[in-house]
Short mmCIF file of C-alpha atoms and ligand atoms in Angstrom, two decimals:
data_model
loop_
_atom_site.label_atom_id
_atom_site.label_comp_id
_atom_site.label_asym_id
_atom_site.label_seq_id
_atom_site.Cartn_x
_atom_site.Cartn_y
_atom_site.Cartn_z
CA MET A 24 118.02 94.33 75.92
CA SER A 25 116.90 97.88 75.19
CA THR A 26 115.47 99.87 78.08
CA PRO A 27 111.72 100.38 77.82
CA PRO A 28 110.78 104.04 78.36
CA ALA A 29 107.43 104.11 80.10
CA VAL A 30 108.35 103.31 83.69
CA THR A 31 107.43 105.63 86.51
CA GLY A 32 108.22 105.51 90.21
CA ALA A 33 111.14 107.10 92.00
CA SER A 34 112.21 103.85 93.66
CA SER A 35 113.10 102.27 90.30
CA ILE A 36 115.52 105.09 89.42
CA GLU A 37 118.38 103.96 91.70
CA ARG A 38 118.04 100.20 91.18
CA LEU A 39 120.21 98.40 88.67
CA PRO A 40 118.55 95.99 86.24
CA MET A 41 118.61 92.40 87.49
CA THR A 42 121.02 90.20 85.55
CA LEU A 43 121.91 86.52 85.80
CA PRO A 44 125.24 87.28 87.57
CA ARG A 45 123.42 89.56 90.05
CA LEU A 46 120.89 86.82 90.70
CA ALA A 47 123.65 84.27 91.30
CA GLU A 48 125.35 86.78 93.61
CA LYS A 49 122.14 87.12 95.63
CA LYS A 50 122.13 83.38 96.16
CA ARG A 51 125.80 83.42 97.14
CA LEU A 52 125.15 86.17 99.68
CA GLY A 53 122.04 84.45 101.00
CA GLU A 54 119.85 87.42 100.04
CA PRO A 55 116.25 86.23 99.55
CA ILE A 56 115.07 86.54 95.94
CA VAL A 57 111.62 87.91 95.21
CA MET A 58 109.62 86.94 92.14
CA VAL A 59 106.04 87.83 91.34
CA THR A 60 103.89 87.12 88.33
CA ALA A 61 102.46 89.92 86.19
CA TYR A 62 100.29 89.86 83.10
CA ASP A 63 99.84 93.45 81.99
CA PHE A 64 101.36 96.94 81.93
CA PRO A 65 99.96 98.25 85.24
CA GLY A 66 100.83 94.98 86.98
CA ALA A 67 104.39 95.32 85.70
CA GLN A 68 104.58 98.90 86.96
CA VAL A 69 103.42 97.74 90.39
CA ALA A 70 106.12 95.03 90.43
CA GLU A 71 108.71 97.57 89.32
CA GLU A 72 107.78 100.10 91.99
CA ALA A 73 107.63 97.39 94.66
CA GLY A 74 111.23 96.51 93.81
CA VAL A 75 110.95 92.78 93.05
CA ASP A 76 113.90 90.93 91.51
CA LEU A 77 112.14 88.86 88.86
CA VAL A 78 108.80 89.06 87.11
CA LEU A 79 107.28 85.95 85.60
CA VAL A 80 104.58 86.16 82.99
CA GLY A 81 103.28 82.80 84.13
CA ASP A 82 100.96 80.64 82.10
CA SER A 83 98.79 81.00 85.22
CA ALA A 84 97.59 83.92 83.06
CA ALA A 85 95.38 81.32 81.41
CA GLN A 86 93.30 81.08 84.58
CA VAL A 87 93.78 84.39 86.38
CA VAL A 88 93.39 86.83 83.47
CA LEU A 89 92.00 84.86 80.51
CA GLY A 90 89.37 82.79 82.32
CA TYR A 91 90.39 79.33 81.08
CA ASP A 92 89.86 76.51 83.54
CA SER A 93 93.50 75.34 83.40
CA THR A 94 96.83 76.52 82.00
CA VAL A 95 96.61 74.07 79.10
CA PRO A 96 94.64 76.11 76.51
CA VAL A 97 96.66 79.33 76.56
CA SER A 98 98.44 79.93 73.24
CA VAL A 99 101.86 81.29 72.40
CA ASP A 100 100.27 84.36 70.80
CA GLU A 101 98.24 85.09 73.93
CA MET A 102 101.33 84.73 76.11
CA LEU A 103 103.39 86.94 73.79
CA MET A 104 100.83 89.75 73.98
CA LEU A 105 100.88 89.61 77.78
CA CYS A 106 104.70 89.42 77.92
CA ALA A 107 105.05 92.45 75.61
CA ALA A 108 102.69 94.48 77.81
CA VAL A 109 104.66 93.53 80.92
CA ARG A 110 107.94 94.37 79.17
CA ARG A 111 106.67 97.92 78.57
CA GLY A 112 106.10 98.39 82.30
CA LEU A 113 109.44 97.01 83.55
CA ARG A 114 112.92 98.41 83.81
CA THR A 115 114.81 96.57 86.55
CA PRO A 116 113.41 93.09 87.27
CA LEU A 117 114.46 90.20 85.05
CA LEU A 118 111.51 89.27 82.83
CA VAL A 119 110.78 85.56 82.46
CA GLY A 120 108.14 84.32 80.01
CA ASP A 121 106.43 80.96 80.55
CA LEU A 122 106.40 78.67 77.52
CA PRO A 123 102.84 77.37 77.28
CA PHE A 124 101.79 73.74 77.04
CA GLY A 125 102.34 72.32 73.56
CA SER A 126 104.81 74.99 72.48
CA TYR A 127 108.12 73.30 73.37
CA GLU A 128 107.72 69.61 74.17
CA ALA A 129 107.77 68.04 70.68
CA THR A 130 111.34 68.74 69.52
CA ASP A 131 114.39 70.83 70.40
CA GLU A 132 113.73 72.87 67.24
CA GLN A 133 110.18 73.66 68.36
CA ALA A 134 111.43 74.65 71.83
CA VAL A 135 114.14 76.95 70.46
CA ALA A 136 111.80 78.56 67.91
CA THR A 137 109.17 79.28 70.59
CA ALA A 138 111.73 80.61 73.07
CA GLN A 139 113.15 82.89 70.37
CA ARG A 140 109.70 84.42 69.83
CA PHE A 141 109.46 85.23 73.55
CA VAL A 142 112.79 87.07 73.36
CA LYS A 143 112.45 88.71 69.92
CA GLN A 144 108.77 89.58 69.85
CA ALA A 145 107.99 90.18 73.52
CA GLY A 146 111.35 91.29 74.95
CA CYS A 147 111.65 88.54 77.56
CA ASP A 148 115.05 88.10 79.20
CA ALA A 149 114.50 84.39 79.84
CA VAL A 150 111.91 81.65 79.47
CA LYS A 151 110.54 79.04 81.84
CA LEU A 152 109.45 75.52 81.02
CA GLU A 153 107.91 72.78 83.12
CA ARG A 154 109.01 69.27 84.17
CA GLY A 155 112.14 67.19 84.01
CA GLY A 156 112.26 64.17 81.68
CA SER A 157 112.13 65.23 78.04
CA SER A 158 112.04 68.91 79.08
CA VAL A 159 115.69 68.59 80.13
CA ALA A 160 116.84 68.23 76.52
CA ARG A 161 114.54 71.11 75.49
CA ALA A 162 116.00 73.32 78.21
CA GLN A 163 119.52 72.47 77.07
CA ALA A 164 118.69 73.24 73.44
CA ILE A 165 117.25 76.64 74.38
CA VAL A 166 120.25 77.44 76.60
CA GLU A 167 122.58 76.45 73.75
CA ALA A 168 120.64 78.85 71.50
CA GLY A 169 121.63 81.62 73.91
CA ILE A 170 118.40 82.04 75.84
CA PRO A 171 118.41 81.68 79.64
CA VAL A 172 116.02 79.03 80.95
CA MET A 173 114.29 78.62 84.30
CA GLY A 174 113.21 75.06 85.11
CA HIS A 175 110.09 74.14 87.09
CA VAL A 176 109.58 70.91 89.03
CA GLY A 177 107.17 69.60 91.64
CA LEU A 178 103.58 70.47 90.85
CA THR A 179 103.70 71.34 87.16
CA PRO A 180 100.19 72.56 86.29
CA GLN A 181 100.54 71.91 82.53
CA THR A 182 100.61 68.17 83.30
CA ALA A 183 98.51 68.22 86.47
CA THR A 184 96.20 65.50 85.12
CA ALA A 185 99.11 63.09 84.75
CA LEU A 186 100.24 64.02 88.28
CA GLY A 187 96.88 63.11 89.74
CA GLY A 188 95.54 66.66 90.00
CA TYR A 189 96.63 69.89 91.64
CA ARG A 190 98.34 68.34 94.64
CA ALA A 191 101.69 68.50 96.39
CA GLN A 192 104.40 66.38 94.77
CA GLY A 193 107.41 64.48 96.09
CA ARG A 194 105.63 63.10 99.12
CA THR A 195 107.00 59.57 98.86
CA ALA A 196 110.68 58.64 98.89
CA ASP A 197 110.47 57.47 95.27
CA ARG A 198 108.67 60.58 94.04
CA ALA A 199 111.03 62.86 95.96
CA LEU A 200 114.03 61.07 94.46
CA ARG A 201 112.61 61.48 90.96
CA LEU A 202 112.03 65.15 91.65
CA ALA A 203 115.65 65.48 92.84
CA GLN A 204 116.89 63.81 89.65
CA ASP A 205 114.81 66.20 87.54
CA ALA A 206 116.07 69.25 89.41
CA LEU A 207 119.71 68.18 89.09
CA ALA A 208 119.27 67.30 85.41
CA LEU A 209 117.76 70.72 84.67
CA GLN A 210 120.63 72.37 86.50
CA ASP A 211 123.14 70.29 84.49
CA ALA A 212 121.29 71.27 81.31
CA GLY A 213 122.22 74.88 82.05
CA CYS A 214 119.08 76.31 83.68
CA PHE A 215 120.00 79.52 85.49
CA SER A 216 117.30 78.97 88.12
CA LEU A 217 114.60 76.52 89.16
CA VAL A 218 111.07 76.80 90.52
CA PHE A 219 109.98 74.27 93.15
CA GLU A 220 106.20 74.19 93.34
CA ALA A 221 104.17 72.46 96.06
CA ILE A 222 106.71 70.04 97.49
CA PRO A 223 107.40 69.16 101.13
CA ALA A 224 109.60 71.74 102.84
CA ALA A 225 111.83 68.95 104.14
CA VAL A 226 112.46 67.66 100.60
CA ALA A 227 113.43 71.17 99.45
CA THR A 228 115.69 71.56 102.50
CA GLU A 229 117.45 68.30 101.64
CA LEU A 230 117.95 69.34 98.02
CA MET A 231 119.19 72.90 98.55
CA PRO A 232 122.84 72.09 99.42
CA ARG A 233 123.00 70.07 96.20
CA LEU A 234 121.89 72.92 93.94
CA ALA A 235 124.17 75.72 92.80
CA VAL A 236 121.50 77.71 90.94
CA PRO A 237 118.93 79.93 92.68
CA VAL A 238 115.75 78.06 93.56
CA ILE A 239 112.50 79.99 93.78
CA GLY A 240 109.81 78.30 95.80
CA ILE A 241 106.04 78.39 95.76
CA GLY A 242 104.75 76.06 98.43
CA ALA A 243 108.25 74.65 98.98
CA GLY A 244 109.05 76.07 102.41
CA GLY A 245 111.67 78.55 103.52
CA ALA A 246 114.94 76.79 102.71
CA VAL A 247 114.88 77.82 99.05
CA ASP A 248 116.61 80.97 97.75
CA GLY A 249 113.48 82.94 96.98
CA GLN A 250 109.72 82.96 96.82
CA VAL A 251 107.17 83.60 94.10
CA LEU A 252 103.45 84.26 94.36
CA VAL A 253 100.83 84.82 91.70
CA PHE A 254 99.98 88.55 91.55
CA HIS A 255 96.22 88.02 91.77
CA ASP A 256 96.60 85.61 94.71
CA LEU A 257 98.78 87.86 96.82
CA LEU A 258 96.61 90.90 96.14
CA GLY A 259 93.34 89.04 96.69
CA ILE A 260 91.97 89.90 93.24
CA GLY A 261 90.82 86.43 92.23
CA ASP A 262 87.74 84.67 93.50
CA GLY A 263 87.52 81.20 94.96
CA MET A 264 89.85 79.25 97.21
CA ALA A 265 93.58 79.89 97.03
CA PRO A 266 96.07 77.03 97.44
CA ARG A 267 97.52 76.42 100.91
CA PHE A 268 100.82 78.09 99.99
CA VAL A 269 99.25 81.47 99.20
CA LYS A 270 99.51 84.34 101.63
CA ARG A 271 97.13 87.19 100.86
CA TYR A 272 98.62 90.65 101.41
CA ALA A 273 95.50 92.56 100.36
CA GLY A 274 91.84 91.99 99.58
CA LEU A 275 91.53 94.07 96.45
CA ARG A 276 88.64 92.15 94.93
CA ALA A 277 86.23 93.33 97.63
CA GLU A 278 87.52 96.89 97.23
CA MET A 279 87.18 96.73 93.43
CA VAL A 280 83.63 95.36 93.58
CA GLY A 281 82.73 98.01 96.18
CA ALA A 282 84.10 100.80 93.99
CA VAL A 283 82.32 99.63 90.83
CA ARG A 284 79.09 99.19 92.81
CA ALA A 285 79.44 102.73 94.23
CA PHE A 286 79.89 104.05 90.66
CA ALA A 287 76.78 102.19 89.52
CA ASP A 288 74.80 103.55 92.49
CA ASP A 289 75.97 107.12 91.76
CA VAL A 290 75.02 106.87 88.08
CA ARG A 291 71.60 105.44 88.87
CA ALA A 292 70.96 108.08 91.56
CA GLY A 293 72.14 110.98 89.35
CA ARG A 294 75.09 111.76 91.67
CA PHE A 295 77.65 111.23 88.90
CA PRO A 296 78.88 113.17 87.05
CA ALA A 297 79.04 116.24 89.32
CA ALA A 298 80.05 119.73 88.20
CA GLU A 299 83.75 119.03 88.77
CA HIS A 300 83.65 116.16 86.28
CA THR A 301 82.30 118.28 83.39
CA TYR A 302 83.85 120.71 80.88
CA SER A 303 82.77 124.36 80.54
CA ILE A 304 82.37 126.54 77.44
CA ASP A 305 82.70 130.31 77.20
CA PRO A 306 79.14 131.81 77.45
CA GLU A 307 79.60 133.76 74.19
CA GLU A 308 80.62 130.62 72.36
CA LEU A 309 77.63 128.83 73.83
CA ALA A 310 75.31 131.60 72.68
CA GLY A 311 76.78 131.39 69.18
CA PHE A 312 76.38 127.63 69.18
CA ARG A 313 72.73 127.91 70.27
CA ALA A 314 72.03 130.44 67.51
CA GLY A 315 73.66 128.14 64.97
CA VAL A 316 71.62 125.15 66.11
CA ALA A 317 68.42 127.26 65.99
CA GLU A 318 69.23 128.21 62.38
CA VAL A 319 69.76 124.56 61.47
CA ASP A 320 66.45 123.67 63.18
CA ALA A 321 64.62 126.41 61.23
CA ALA A 322 66.00 125.39 57.85
O1 KIV B 420 102.44 80.14 85.84
C1 KIV B 420 102.85 80.54 86.94
O2 KIV B 420 102.37 81.53 87.51
C2 KIV B 420 103.93 79.79 87.57
C3 KIV B 420 104.33 80.16 88.95
C4 KIV B 420 103.32 79.70 89.92
C5 KIV B 420 105.68 79.69 89.29
O3 KIV B 420 104.47 78.91 86.97
#
């Protein structure tokens, strides 16, 4: 992977790029792994400067930046544009691109071809796909094509309708067992890491000793190897109710609305722009310009 140039921030200078062996080593040492989503260049720069380990261009982009009402409609081309922008803002975290709904499920060939686009066109280091079941074979095919794959079990938003909505998964013995089988099958298929989303903490705790790959949780409790949050959720940029598992670390939406409103008020009241926001011209040049305009007017 070539190193993208446009990264600023002193803290990124000393850090080594995250690799799969370094990630595995973090698990071995019991060092918590930090993943955050990002969808654009400034978001990637923020993640870089904050020193996270992995950045996921999640298909949550569909809802948080593209305004769709679920993750289902987002296209491969839309995801690739977002991944490429994030790539340009990152140097050290491992970049994972989310394969959108309908782009990998049909055949192994489809899955490999889509994953290759995420690596070749957008510079992703790895891809993520959702569910066990038939996704296990797709994950294996992509891994065999040389592309690292992150699995995702529990609440899998691409198939939320089939799961009965956006709700915690694995809350009966049967469902938890099925989830365990999916997680182990994805690990056996060669996934370098798994996401557990919205499952009981006790189920995750039970599974952890059985999993050798790093597990990143979102609403899966504290026994997993790392945590991920959606950028807009943790910064408080989005509107509406956040899921139970979200912790807000800032309330940027209110600050952003306040700033834009203050700008609008200033413009309407004639307070902006002030002298310091304007450019000057040498008085002689201005005089010459005025004379020239007068001549044009007179002609
Ligand atoms: O799309 C996404 O943001 C995700 C994370 C919540 C893991 O899949």
